[in-house]
mmCIF file of C-alpha atoms in Angstrom:
data_model
loop_
_atom_site.group_PDB
_atom_site.id
_atom_site.type_symbol
_atom_site.label_atom_id
_atom_site.label_comp_id
_atom_site.label_asym_id
_atom_site.label_seq_id
_atom_site.Cartn_x
_atom_site.Cartn_y
_atom_site.Cartn_z
ATOM 1 C CA MET R 1 0.003 0.012 -0.119
ATOM 2 C CA ALA R 2 1.280 3.485 -0.847
ATOM 3 C CA GLN R 3 2.481 5.685 2.082
ATOM 4 C CA PRO R 4 0.250 8.669 2.863
ATOM 5 C CA THR R 5 1.280 12.158 2.458
ATOM 6 C CA ARG R 6 0.051 14.770 5.137
ATOM 7 C CA VAL R 7 -1.234 18.042 3.980
ATOM 8 C CA ALA R 8 -3.655 20.664 5.457
ATOM 9 C CA ILE R 9 -7.159 21.025 4.482
ATOM 10 C CA ALA R 10 -9.937 23.471 5.176
ATOM 11 C CA SER R 11 -13.500 22.578 5.812
ATOM 12 C CA VAL R 12 -15.484 24.490 3.117
ATOM 13 C CA PRO R 13 -19.067 25.518 4.207
ATOM 14 C CA ASN R 14 -21.966 24.466 2.304
ATOM 15 C CA THR R 15 -20.033 21.669 0.456
ATOM 16 C CA SER R 16 -21.274 18.175 0.580
ATOM 17 C CA GLN R 17 -18.721 16.349 2.402
ATOM 18 C CA ARG R 18 -18.396 13.112 4.537
ATOM 19 C CA ARG R 19 -15.503 12.299 6.726
ATOM 20 C CA GLY R 20 -14.150 9.027 5.340
ATOM 21 C CA ARG R 21 -12.352 6.118 6.658
ATOM 22 C CA GLY R 22 -10.788 3.611 4.322
ATOM 23 C CA GLY R 23 -12.221 5.037 1.055
ATOM 24 C CA GLU R 24 -15.694 6.172 1.915
ATOM 25 C CA THR R 25 -17.157 8.412 -0.672
ATOM 26 C CA GLY R 26 -17.396 12.068 -0.274
ATOM 27 C CA SER R 27 -16.854 15.282 -2.216
ATOM 28 C CA CYS R 28 -13.690 15.666 -4.203
ATOM 29 C CA MET R 29 -13.660 19.521 -3.713
ATOM 30 C CA PRO R 30 -11.966 19.693 -0.380
ATOM 31 C CA TRP R 31 -8.913 17.765 -1.325
ATOM 32 C CA ILE R 32 -8.610 19.597 -4.684
ATOM 33 C CA PHE R 33 -8.795 22.819 -2.721
ATOM 34 C CA ALA R 34 -6.215 21.514 -0.203
ATOM 35 C CA PHE R 35 -3.744 20.943 -3.106
ATOM 36 C CA VAL R 36 -4.384 24.414 -4.592
ATOM 37 C CA VAL R 37 -3.841 26.124 -1.315
ATOM 38 C CA GLY R 38 -0.740 24.016 -0.499
ATOM 39 C CA PHE R 39 0.817 24.774 -3.958
ATOM 40 C CA ALA R 40 0.178 28.524 -3.590
ATOM 41 C CA THR R 41 1.473 28.594 -0.076
ATOM 42 C CA LYS R 42 4.702 26.786 -1.202
ATOM 43 C CA ALA R 43 5.249 29.213 -3.965
ATOM 44 C CA GLU R 44 4.715 32.133 -1.573
ATOM 45 C CA GLU R 45 7.216 30.891 0.820
ATOM 46 C CA LYS R 46 9.821 30.921 -1.881
ATOM 47 C CA ARG R 47 8.761 34.520 -2.652
ATOM 48 C CA GLY R 48 8.757 35.477 0.863
ATOM 49 C CA ILE R 49 5.097 36.443 1.170
ATOM 50 C CA GLY R 50 3.572 33.329 2.343
ATOM 51 C CA PRO R 51 2.820 31.877 5.794
ATOM 52 C CA ALA R 52 6.626 31.448 6.603
ATOM 53 C CA ALA R 53 6.969 35.166 6.173
ATOM 54 C CA GLY R 54 3.966 36.135 8.386
ATOM 55 C CA ARG R 55 3.581 36.087 12.113
ATOM 56 C CA ASP R 56 2.342 32.791 13.716
ATOM 57 C CA GLY R 57 1.972 31.034 10.411
ATOM 58 C CA VAL R 58 -0.837 33.339 9.006
ATOM 59 C CA ALA R 59 -0.528 34.187 5.392
ATOM 60 C CA SER R 60 -0.224 37.870 4.548
ATOM 61 C CA SER R 61 -3.331 39.542 3.514
ATOM 62 C CA GLY R 62 -1.836 40.110 -0.079
ATOM 63 C CA SER R 63 -0.802 36.490 -0.750
ATOM 64 C CA LEU R 64 -2.676 34.107 -3.075
ATOM 65 C CA SER R 65 -3.144 31.347 -0.448
ATOM 66 C CA HIS R 66 -4.819 33.987 1.875
ATOM 67 C CA GLY R 67 -6.940 35.111 -0.998
ATOM 68 C CA ILE R 68 -8.184 31.614 -1.638
ATOM 69 C CA ARG R 69 -8.784 30.831 1.997
ATOM 70 C CA GLU R 70 -10.816 34.009 2.245
ATOM 71 C CA PHE R 71 -12.854 33.122 -0.866
ATOM 72 C CA VAL R 72 -14.096 30.016 0.575
ATOM 73 C CA ASN R 73 -14.448 31.323 4.122
ATOM 74 C CA ILE R 74 -12.456 28.842 5.940
ATOM 75 C CA LYS R 75 -13.960 27.956 9.399
ATOM 76 C CA SER R 76 -11.728 25.152 10.519
ATOM 77 C CA VAL R 77 -8.659 23.015 9.681
ATOM 78 C CA GLN R 78 -8.434 19.173 9.804
ATOM 79 C CA ALA R 79 -5.449 16.790 9.055
ATOM 80 C CA LEU R 80 -5.919 14.976 5.636
ATOM 81 C CA VAL R 81 -4.180 11.806 4.532
ATOM 82 C CA ILE R 82 -3.915 11.361 0.532
ATOM 83 C CA PRO R 83 -2.269 8.193 -0.702
ATOM 84 C CA ARG R 84 0.463 8.740 -2.990
ATOM 85 C CA GLY R 85 -0.421 7.875 -6.559
ATOM 86 C CA SER R 86 -4.185 7.528 -5.785
ATOM 87 C CA CYS R 87 -6.891 9.649 -7.135
ATOM 88 C CA SER R 88 -9.619 8.179 -4.701
ATOM 89 C CA VAL R 89 -11.350 10.390 -2.100
ATOM 90 C CA PRO R 90 -8.867 10.886 0.764
ATOM 91 C CA THR R 91 -9.340 9.669 4.241
ATOM 92 C CA PHE R 92 -9.465 11.894 7.175
ATOM 93 C CA GLU R 93 -7.567 11.631 10.473
ATOM 94 C CA ASP R 94 -9.199 13.696 13.304
ATOM 95 C CA PRO R 95 -6.862 13.909 16.216
ATOM 96 C CA MET R 96 -8.627 16.955 17.646
ATOM 97 C CA SER R 97 -12.154 15.284 18.225
ATOM 98 C CA ALA R 98 -14.145 16.925 15.354
ATOM 99 C CA ASN R 99 -12.039 20.133 15.606
ATOM 100 C CA GLU R 100 -12.887 20.953 19.106
ATOM 101 C CA ILE R 101 -10.341 22.549 21.458
ATOM 102 C CA ARG R 102 -11.137 21.115 24.836
ATOM 103 C CA PHE R 103 -9.963 22.121 28.272
ATOM 104 C CA ASP R 104 -11.255 19.307 30.514
ATOM 105 C CA ASP R 105 -8.093 18.899 32.823
ATOM 106 C CA GLY R 106 -7.729 21.828 35.233
ATOM 107 C CA ALA R 107 -4.311 20.605 36.511
ATOM 108 C CA ALA R 108 -2.813 20.255 33.183
ATOM 109 C CA TYR R 109 -4.042 23.680 32.098
ATOM 110 C CA GLU R 110 -2.516 25.150 35.222
ATOM 111 C CA GLY R 111 0.983 23.764 34.066
ATOM 112 C CA PHE R 112 0.506 24.890 30.565
ATOM 113 C CA MET R 113 -1.214 28.421 30.905
ATOM 114 C CA GLY R 114 -1.459 29.165 34.628
ATOM 115 C CA ALA R 115 1.695 31.320 34.943
ATOM 116 C CA TRP R 116 0.978 33.154 31.632
ATOM 117 C CA SER R 117 -2.555 33.766 32.843
ATOM 118 C CA LEU R 118 -1.436 35.454 36.113
ATOM 119 C CA LEU R 119 1.104 37.607 34.411
ATOM 120 C CA ALA R 120 -1.458 38.904 31.899
ATOM 121 C CA GLY R 121 -4.175 38.952 34.444
ATOM 122 C CA ASP R 122 -2.165 41.077 36.971
ATOM 123 C CA SER R 123 -1.406 43.777 34.286
ATOM 124 C CA PHE R 124 -5.014 43.754 33.137
ATOM 125 C CA LEU R 125 -6.341 44.348 36.669
ATOM 126 C CA GLN R 126 -3.967 47.241 37.242
ATOM 127 C CA TRP R 127 -5.239 48.834 34.098
ATOM 128 C CA LEU R 128 -8.955 48.055 35.140
ATOM 129 C CA ALA R 129 -8.310 49.597 38.609
ATOM 130 C CA PRO R 130 -11.735 48.479 40.136
ATOM 131 C CA PRO R 131 -12.734 49.437 43.518
ATOM 132 C CA ALA R 132 -13.023 46.946 46.534
ATOM 133 C CA ALA R 133 -16.259 45.362 47.499
ATOM 134 C CA TRP R 134 -17.665 44.645 44.040
ATOM 135 C CA ARG R 135 -19.720 41.708 42.927
ATOM 136 C CA TRP R 136 -18.007 39.873 39.951
ATOM 137 C CA ALA R 137 -19.160 37.490 37.283
ATOM 138 C CA ASP R 138 -16.037 35.650 35.992
ATOM 139 C CA VAL R 139 -17.325 34.176 32.639
ATOM 140 C CA GLY R 140 -15.297 31.304 31.398
ATOM 141 C CA CYS R 141 -13.475 30.984 34.627
ATOM 142 C CA GLY R 142 -11.859 27.788 33.625
ATOM 143 C CA ASN R 143 -9.653 26.445 36.499
ATOM 144 C CA GLY R 144 -10.148 29.533 38.403
ATOM 145 C CA ALA R 145 -6.781 31.021 38.123
ATOM 146 C CA PHE R 146 -8.006 34.559 37.277
ATOM 147 C CA THR R 147 -10.780 34.131 39.839
ATOM 148 C CA GLU R 148 -8.158 33.681 42.520
ATOM 149 C CA LEU R 149 -6.400 36.755 41.181
ATOM 150 C CA LEU R 150 -9.690 38.789 41.607
ATOM 151 C CA VAL R 151 -9.981 37.686 45.144
ATOM 152 C CA GLU R 152 -6.290 38.653 46.039
ATOM 153 C CA ARG R 153 -6.097 41.981 44.216
ATOM 154 C CA CYS R 154 -9.692 43.291 44.351
ATOM 155 C CA ALA R 155 -11.208 42.301 47.755
ATOM 156 C CA PRO R 156 -14.550 41.502 46.137
ATOM 157 C CA VAL R 157 -17.779 40.721 48.170
ATOM 158 C CA GLU R 158 -18.808 38.042 45.772
ATOM 159 C CA VAL R 159 -17.367 36.306 42.717
ATOM 160 C CA GLN R 160 -19.346 33.851 40.680
ATOM 161 C CA GLY R 161 -17.195 31.710 38.293
ATOM 162 C CA ILE R 162 -18.954 29.998 35.399
ATOM 163 C CA ASP R 163 -17.483 27.587 32.988
ATOM 164 C CA PRO R 164 -18.830 24.683 30.523
ATOM 165 C CA SER R 165 -16.023 22.417 31.588
ATOM 166 C CA GLU R 166 -16.892 20.338 34.662
ATOM 167 C CA GLY R 167 -13.254 19.036 34.782
ATOM 168 C CA GLN R 168 -11.843 22.635 34.996
ATOM 169 C CA LEU R 169 -14.460 23.462 37.622
ATOM 170 C CA ALA R 170 -13.553 20.412 39.729
ATOM 171 C CA PHE R 171 -9.964 21.707 39.937
ATOM 172 C CA ALA R 172 -11.216 25.185 40.737
ATOM 173 C CA ARG R 173 -13.380 24.147 43.558
ATOM 174 C CA SER R 174 -10.640 22.078 44.982
ATOM 175 C CA GLN R 175 -7.876 24.566 44.583
ATOM 176 C CA ARG R 176 -9.544 28.202 44.468
ATOM 177 C CA ALA R 177 -12.744 28.078 46.314
ATOM 178 C CA HIS R 178 -11.538 30.533 49.022
ATOM 179 C CA GLY R 179 -13.406 33.569 50.284
ATOM 180 C CA PRO R 180 -16.719 34.735 48.549
ATOM 181 C CA VAL R 181 -16.259 32.510 45.576
ATOM 182 C CA GLN R 182 -18.729 30.108 43.901
ATOM 183 C CA PHE R 183 -18.122 28.055 40.856
ATOM 184 C CA ARG R 184 -20.943 26.573 38.525
ATOM 185 C CA GLN R 185 -21.253 25.034 35.123
ATOM 186 C CA GLY R 186 -22.914 27.163 32.549
ATOM 187 C CA ASP R 187 -22.880 28.810 29.076
ATOM 188 C CA ALA R 188 -21.418 32.339 28.371
ATOM 189 C CA MET R 189 -24.074 33.098 25.917
ATOM 190 C CA ALA R 190 -26.900 32.310 28.443
ATOM 191 C CA LEU R 191 -25.711 33.256 31.800
ATOM 192 C CA PRO R 192 -27.859 31.893 34.673
ATOM 193 C CA TYR R 193 -27.982 35.177 36.476
ATOM 194 C CA ALA R 194 -30.666 38.156 37.048
ATOM 195 C CA ASP R 195 -30.229 41.265 35.268
ATOM 196 C CA ALA R 196 -28.062 43.915 36.917
ATOM 197 C CA ALA R 197 -26.854 41.168 39.446
ATOM 198 C CA PHE R 198 -23.124 42.352 39.391
ATOM 199 C CA ASP R 199 -20.928 45.290 39.519
ATOM 200 C CA ALA R 200 -18.629 43.706 36.992
ATOM 201 C CA ALA R 201 -18.517 41.022 34.409
ATOM 202 C CA VAL R 202 -15.100 39.849 32.880
ATOM 203 C CA MET R 203 -13.856 37.095 30.381
ATOM 204 C CA ALA R 204 -10.291 36.304 30.977
ATOM 205 C CA LEU R 205 -8.595 34.677 27.919
ATOM 206 C CA VAL R 206 -11.976 33.440 26.934
ATOM 207 C CA ILE R 207 -13.638 35.545 24.239
ATOM 208 C CA PHE R 208 -12.181 33.622 21.172
ATOM 209 C CA PHE R 209 -13.655 30.385 22.507
ATOM 210 C CA VAL R 210 -17.269 31.801 22.645
ATOM 211 C CA PRO R 211 -19.138 30.473 19.527
ATOM 212 C CA ASP R 212 -21.048 33.826 19.332
ATOM 213 C CA PRO R 213 -18.772 36.670 20.916
ATOM 214 C CA ALA R 214 -21.481 39.231 20.338
ATOM 215 C CA LYS R 215 -24.024 37.359 22.382
ATOM 216 C CA GLY R 216 -21.497 36.700 25.108
ATOM 217 C CA VAL R 217 -20.758 40.356 25.432
ATOM 218 C CA ALA R 218 -24.462 41.245 25.447
ATOM 219 C CA GLU R 219 -25.039 38.755 28.246
ATOM 220 C CA MET R 220 -22.205 40.274 30.325
ATOM 221 C CA ALA R 221 -23.740 43.716 29.754
ATOM 222 C CA ARG R 222 -27.133 42.309 30.869
ATOM 223 C CA VAL R 223 -26.076 40.920 34.120
ATOM 224 C CA VAL R 224 -24.061 44.073 35.129
ATOM 225 C CA ARG R 225 -25.875 47.046 36.815
ATOM 226 C CA PRO R 226 -26.176 50.424 35.170
ATOM 227 C CA GLY R 227 -22.744 52.065 35.418
ATOM 228 C CA GLY R 228 -21.041 48.674 35.961
ATOM 229 C CA SER R 229 -17.901 47.465 34.161
ATOM 230 C CA VAL R 230 -17.619 44.930 31.257
ATOM 231 C CA SER R 231 -14.123 43.871 30.287
ATOM 232 C CA ALA R 232 -11.998 41.159 28.679
ATOM 233 C CA TYR R 233 -8.491 40.374 27.582
ATOM 234 C CA ALA R 234 -7.507 37.682 25.027
ATOM 235 C CA TRP R 235 -4.125 36.611 23.471
ATOM 236 C CA ASP R 236 -3.475 38.404 20.211
ATOM 237 C CA MET R 237 -3.815 35.102 18.340
ATOM 238 C CA LEU R 238 -3.770 36.421 14.845
ATOM 239 C CA GLY R 239 -0.859 38.891 15.646
ATOM 240 C CA GLY R 240 1.468 36.145 17.044
ATOM 241 C CA GLY R 241 0.754 37.095 20.556
ATOM 242 C CA PHE R 242 0.042 33.604 21.846
ATOM 243 C CA PRO R 243 2.531 32.361 24.605
ATOM 244 C CA PHE R 244 3.691 29.478 22.370
ATOM 245 C CA ALA R 245 3.445 31.037 18.995
ATOM 246 C CA ALA R 246 7.022 30.011 18.059
ATOM 247 C CA LEU R 247 6.018 26.293 18.469
ATOM 248 C CA SER R 248 2.791 26.853 16.426
ATOM 249 C CA ARG R 249 4.835 28.489 13.586
ATOM 250 C CA GLU R 250 7.221 25.434 13.431
ATOM 251 C CA LEU R 251 4.254 22.982 13.379
ATOM 252 C CA VAL R 252 2.876 24.942 10.349
ATOM 253 C CA ALA R 253 6.177 24.379 8.662
ATOM 254 C CA PHE R 254 5.766 20.755 9.345
ATOM 255 C CA GLY R 255 2.278 20.605 7.748
ATOM 256 C CA ALA R 256 0.646 20.080 11.104
ATOM 257 C CA PRO R 257 -0.997 23.417 11.948
ATOM 258 C CA VAL R 258 -2.616 23.689 15.311
ATOM 259 C CA LEU R 259 -6.410 24.433 15.407
ATOM 260 C CA LEU R 260 -7.332 28.116 16.021
ATOM 261 C CA PRO R 261 -10.165 28.937 18.493
ATOM 262 C CA PRO R 262 -13.624 29.016 16.836
ATOM 263 C CA SER R 263 -13.910 32.880 17.227
ATOM 264 C CA VAL R 264 -10.340 33.704 16.786
ATOM 265 C CA GLU R 265 -11.168 37.033 14.963
ATOM 266 C CA ALA R 266 -12.684 38.275 18.381
ATOM 267 C CA SER R 267 -9.109 38.521 19.690
ATOM 268 C CA ARG R 268 -8.300 41.478 17.362
ATOM 269 C CA ILE R 269 -8.233 44.641 19.250
ATOM 270 C CA GLU R 270 -10.351 46.332 16.707
ATOM 271 C CA ALA R 271 -12.905 43.601 16.853
ATOM 272 C CA MET R 272 -13.067 43.801 20.655
ATOM 273 C CA GLN R 273 -13.671 47.554 20.461
ATOM 274 C CA ALA R 274 -16.459 46.965 17.953
ATOM 275 C CA LEU R 275 -17.995 44.107 20.027
ATOM 276 C CA TRP R 276 -18.184 46.428 23.089
ATOM 277 C CA LYS R 277 -19.553 49.365 21.255
ATOM 278 C CA ASP R 278 -22.139 47.276 19.477
ATOM 279 C CA ALA R 279 -23.367 45.870 22.779
ATOM 280 C CA GLY R 280 -24.241 49.657 23.768
ATOM 281 C CA LEU R 281 -21.333 50.028 26.180
ATOM 282 C CA ILE R 282 -19.973 53.427 26.836
ATOM 283 C CA ASP R 283 -16.417 54.804 27.665
ATOM 284 C CA VAL R 284 -14.890 51.803 25.664
ATOM 285 C CA GLU R 285 -11.067 51.718 25.937
ATOM 286 C CA THR R 286 -8.555 49.148 24.684
ATOM 287 C CA ARG R 287 -5.070 48.482 25.345
ATOM 288 C CA THR R 288 -2.152 45.927 24.672
ATOM 289 C CA ILE R 289 -0.617 43.974 27.390
ATOM 290 C CA THR R 290 2.848 42.531 26.920
ATOM 291 C CA VAL R 291 4.260 40.041 29.476
ATOM 292 C CA GLU R 292 7.432 37.947 29.667
ATOM 293 C CA ARG R 293 8.111 34.661 31.224
ATOM 294 C CA THR R 294 11.594 33.136 31.922
ATOM 295 C CA PHE R 295 12.243 29.433 31.664
ATOM 296 C CA ALA R 296 15.268 27.776 33.421
ATOM 297 C CA ASP R 297 16.285 26.239 29.983
ATOM 298 C CA PHE R 298 14.970 25.109 26.626
ATOM 299 C CA ASP R 299 13.965 21.693 27.969
ATOM 300 C CA THR R 300 11.693 23.358 30.545
ATOM 301 C CA PHE R 301 10.212 25.544 27.753
ATOM 302 C CA TRP R 302 9.628 22.483 25.567
ATOM 303 C CA LYS R 303 8.034 20.326 28.329
ATOM 304 C CA ILE R 304 5.433 22.939 29.075
ATOM 305 C CA ALA R 305 4.899 24.050 25.479
ATOM 306 C CA GLN R 306 3.945 20.744 24.119
ATOM 307 C CA THR R 307 1.239 19.969 26.635
ATOM 308 C CA GLY R 308 -1.334 22.344 25.401
ATOM 309 C CA PRO R 309 -4.632 21.068 24.126
ATOM 310 C CA ARG R 310 -4.136 22.675 20.766
ATOM 311 C CA ILE R 311 -0.531 21.537 20.411
ATOM 312 C CA ALA R 312 -0.217 18.083 22.092
ATOM 313 C CA PRO R 313 -2.175 15.980 19.522
ATOM 314 C CA ARG R 314 -0.201 17.315 16.735
ATOM 315 C CA VAL R 315 3.096 16.577 18.340
ATOM 316 C CA ALA R 316 1.864 13.174 19.443
ATOM 317 C CA ALA R 317 1.012 12.340 15.963
ATOM 318 C CA MET R 318 4.531 12.986 14.587
ATOM 319 C CA ALA R 319 7.384 10.532 14.033
ATOM 320 C CA PRO R 320 10.165 10.543 16.689
ATOM 321 C CA ALA R 321 12.632 11.821 14.203
ATOM 322 C CA ASP R 322 10.316 14.712 13.111
ATOM 323 C CA VAL R 323 9.765 15.635 16.801
ATOM 324 C CA GLU R 324 13.568 15.895 17.294
ATOM 325 C CA LEU R 325 13.830 18.043 14.237
ATOM 326 C CA LEU R 326 10.926 20.126 15.534
ATOM 327 C CA LYS R 327 12.733 20.666 18.845
ATOM 328 C CA ASP R 328 16.034 21.670 16.909
ATOM 329 C CA ARG R 329 14.156 24.192 14.810
ATOM 330 C CA LEU R 330 12.291 25.703 17.879
ATOM 331 C CA ARG R 331 15.549 25.842 19.784
ATOM 332 C CA ALA R 332 17.108 27.932 17.029
ATOM 333 C CA ARG R 333 14.298 30.404 17.497
ATOM 334 C CA LEU R 334 14.875 30.728 21.183
ATOM 335 C CA PRO R 335 18.444 31.676 21.977
ATOM 336 C CA PRO R 336 19.245 31.319 25.607
ATOM 337 C CA ASP R 337 21.107 34.022 27.787
ATOM 338 C CA ALA R 338 24.509 33.425 29.185
ATOM 339 C CA GLY R 339 22.824 31.012 32.092
ATOM 340 C CA GLY R 340 20.950 29.113 29.663
ATOM 341 C CA ARG R 341 17.675 30.635 30.439
ATOM 342 C CA ILE R 342 15.016 31.354 27.861
ATOM 343 C CA THR R 343 12.967 34.324 28.072
ATOM 344 C CA TYR R 344 9.773 34.506 25.954
ATOM 345 C CA SER R 345 7.004 37.097 25.624
ATOM 346 C CA ALA R 346 3.455 37.047 24.882
ATOM 347 C CA ARG R 347 0.939 39.754 23.995
ATOM 348 C CA ALA R 348 -2.893 40.287 24.792
ATOM 349 C CA ASN R 349 -5.337 42.696 23.658
ATOM 350 C CA ALA R 350 -7.781 44.086 26.415
ATOM 351 C CA VAL R 351 -11.010 46.045 26.313
ATOM 352 C CA LYS R 352 -13.212 47.558 29.015
ATOM 353 C CA GLY R 353 -16.381 49.617 29.035
ATOM 354 C CA ARG R 354 -19.183 50.703 31.210
ATOM 355 C CA LYS R 355 -23.106 50.056 31.048
ATOM 356 C CA ALA R 356 -24.883 53.101 30.390
ATOM 357 C CA GLY R 357 -26.782 54.603 33.484
ATOM 358 C CA SER R 358 -25.919 55.137 36.962
#
């Protein structure tokens, strides 16, 4: 049997397509499209305008592959296997569980993102400068890292953390349930709270995971009292601000791009500003937050970087020799200081506004 070649394919909306196993029938258009995009991307890289020339593996806006992707309105990326020398419909490998990015392990998330979350969250709260004794809704609280920061920095009288992942909430309840904090399972687009129940609502590193960000912002505005605060911050995913963007870029070069959050456009600072204004919020302000983290050495960075839910399945699917090559390429991107330490920066976009009234 011919050995397969891995390429990237985009799911095309409104196209008849069946995920195949072992030669099931389906639409031919997706794999033809994948070939065209791949060909265009390689040509652009040679000319210095393709993904390799952009930040975080995103094609420049003037490139051919970017234009093709925009033309078909790409929604997601899958791994596709096309047998060499075969014209049959390709089979799909779906290591990301139907293109979902899941955060079900609070302890694992703590190791991967906890320190980054605290660094960005601390800068965010300094900018927000809220008074003490507020009632807070922490929407998408995850494992409670930012919730704990709220309690430590802002002396609230109440914090309600809500998240869809029971696994994350179990960690939060066991590690973060100190003071006036309660955690419950729920949906950011249908908050289980009364109107005007809080002084402030916040999304910390969450808005790009909300399927309908506008509805999520509208819900935060609904549950906040007149004059109350609605705010958020999110990694600048499309601008290369994600903490492990260097690894993401190298995975793109290996033909194993990591999935982007479903509402990744909402992480753009212009998009965040528009969402807040469209929700009727006033005194809207934005800012960029840049943070740095130092790792003891490259091996420490690598051990943490490869554990993320978007990254781990891609690395696990690679051959051992490719993993070693990936590490070598990543090491070349991250020169150490005289003591062997690796210092890496990340960037988040933040927004805040008030609900009209007093």
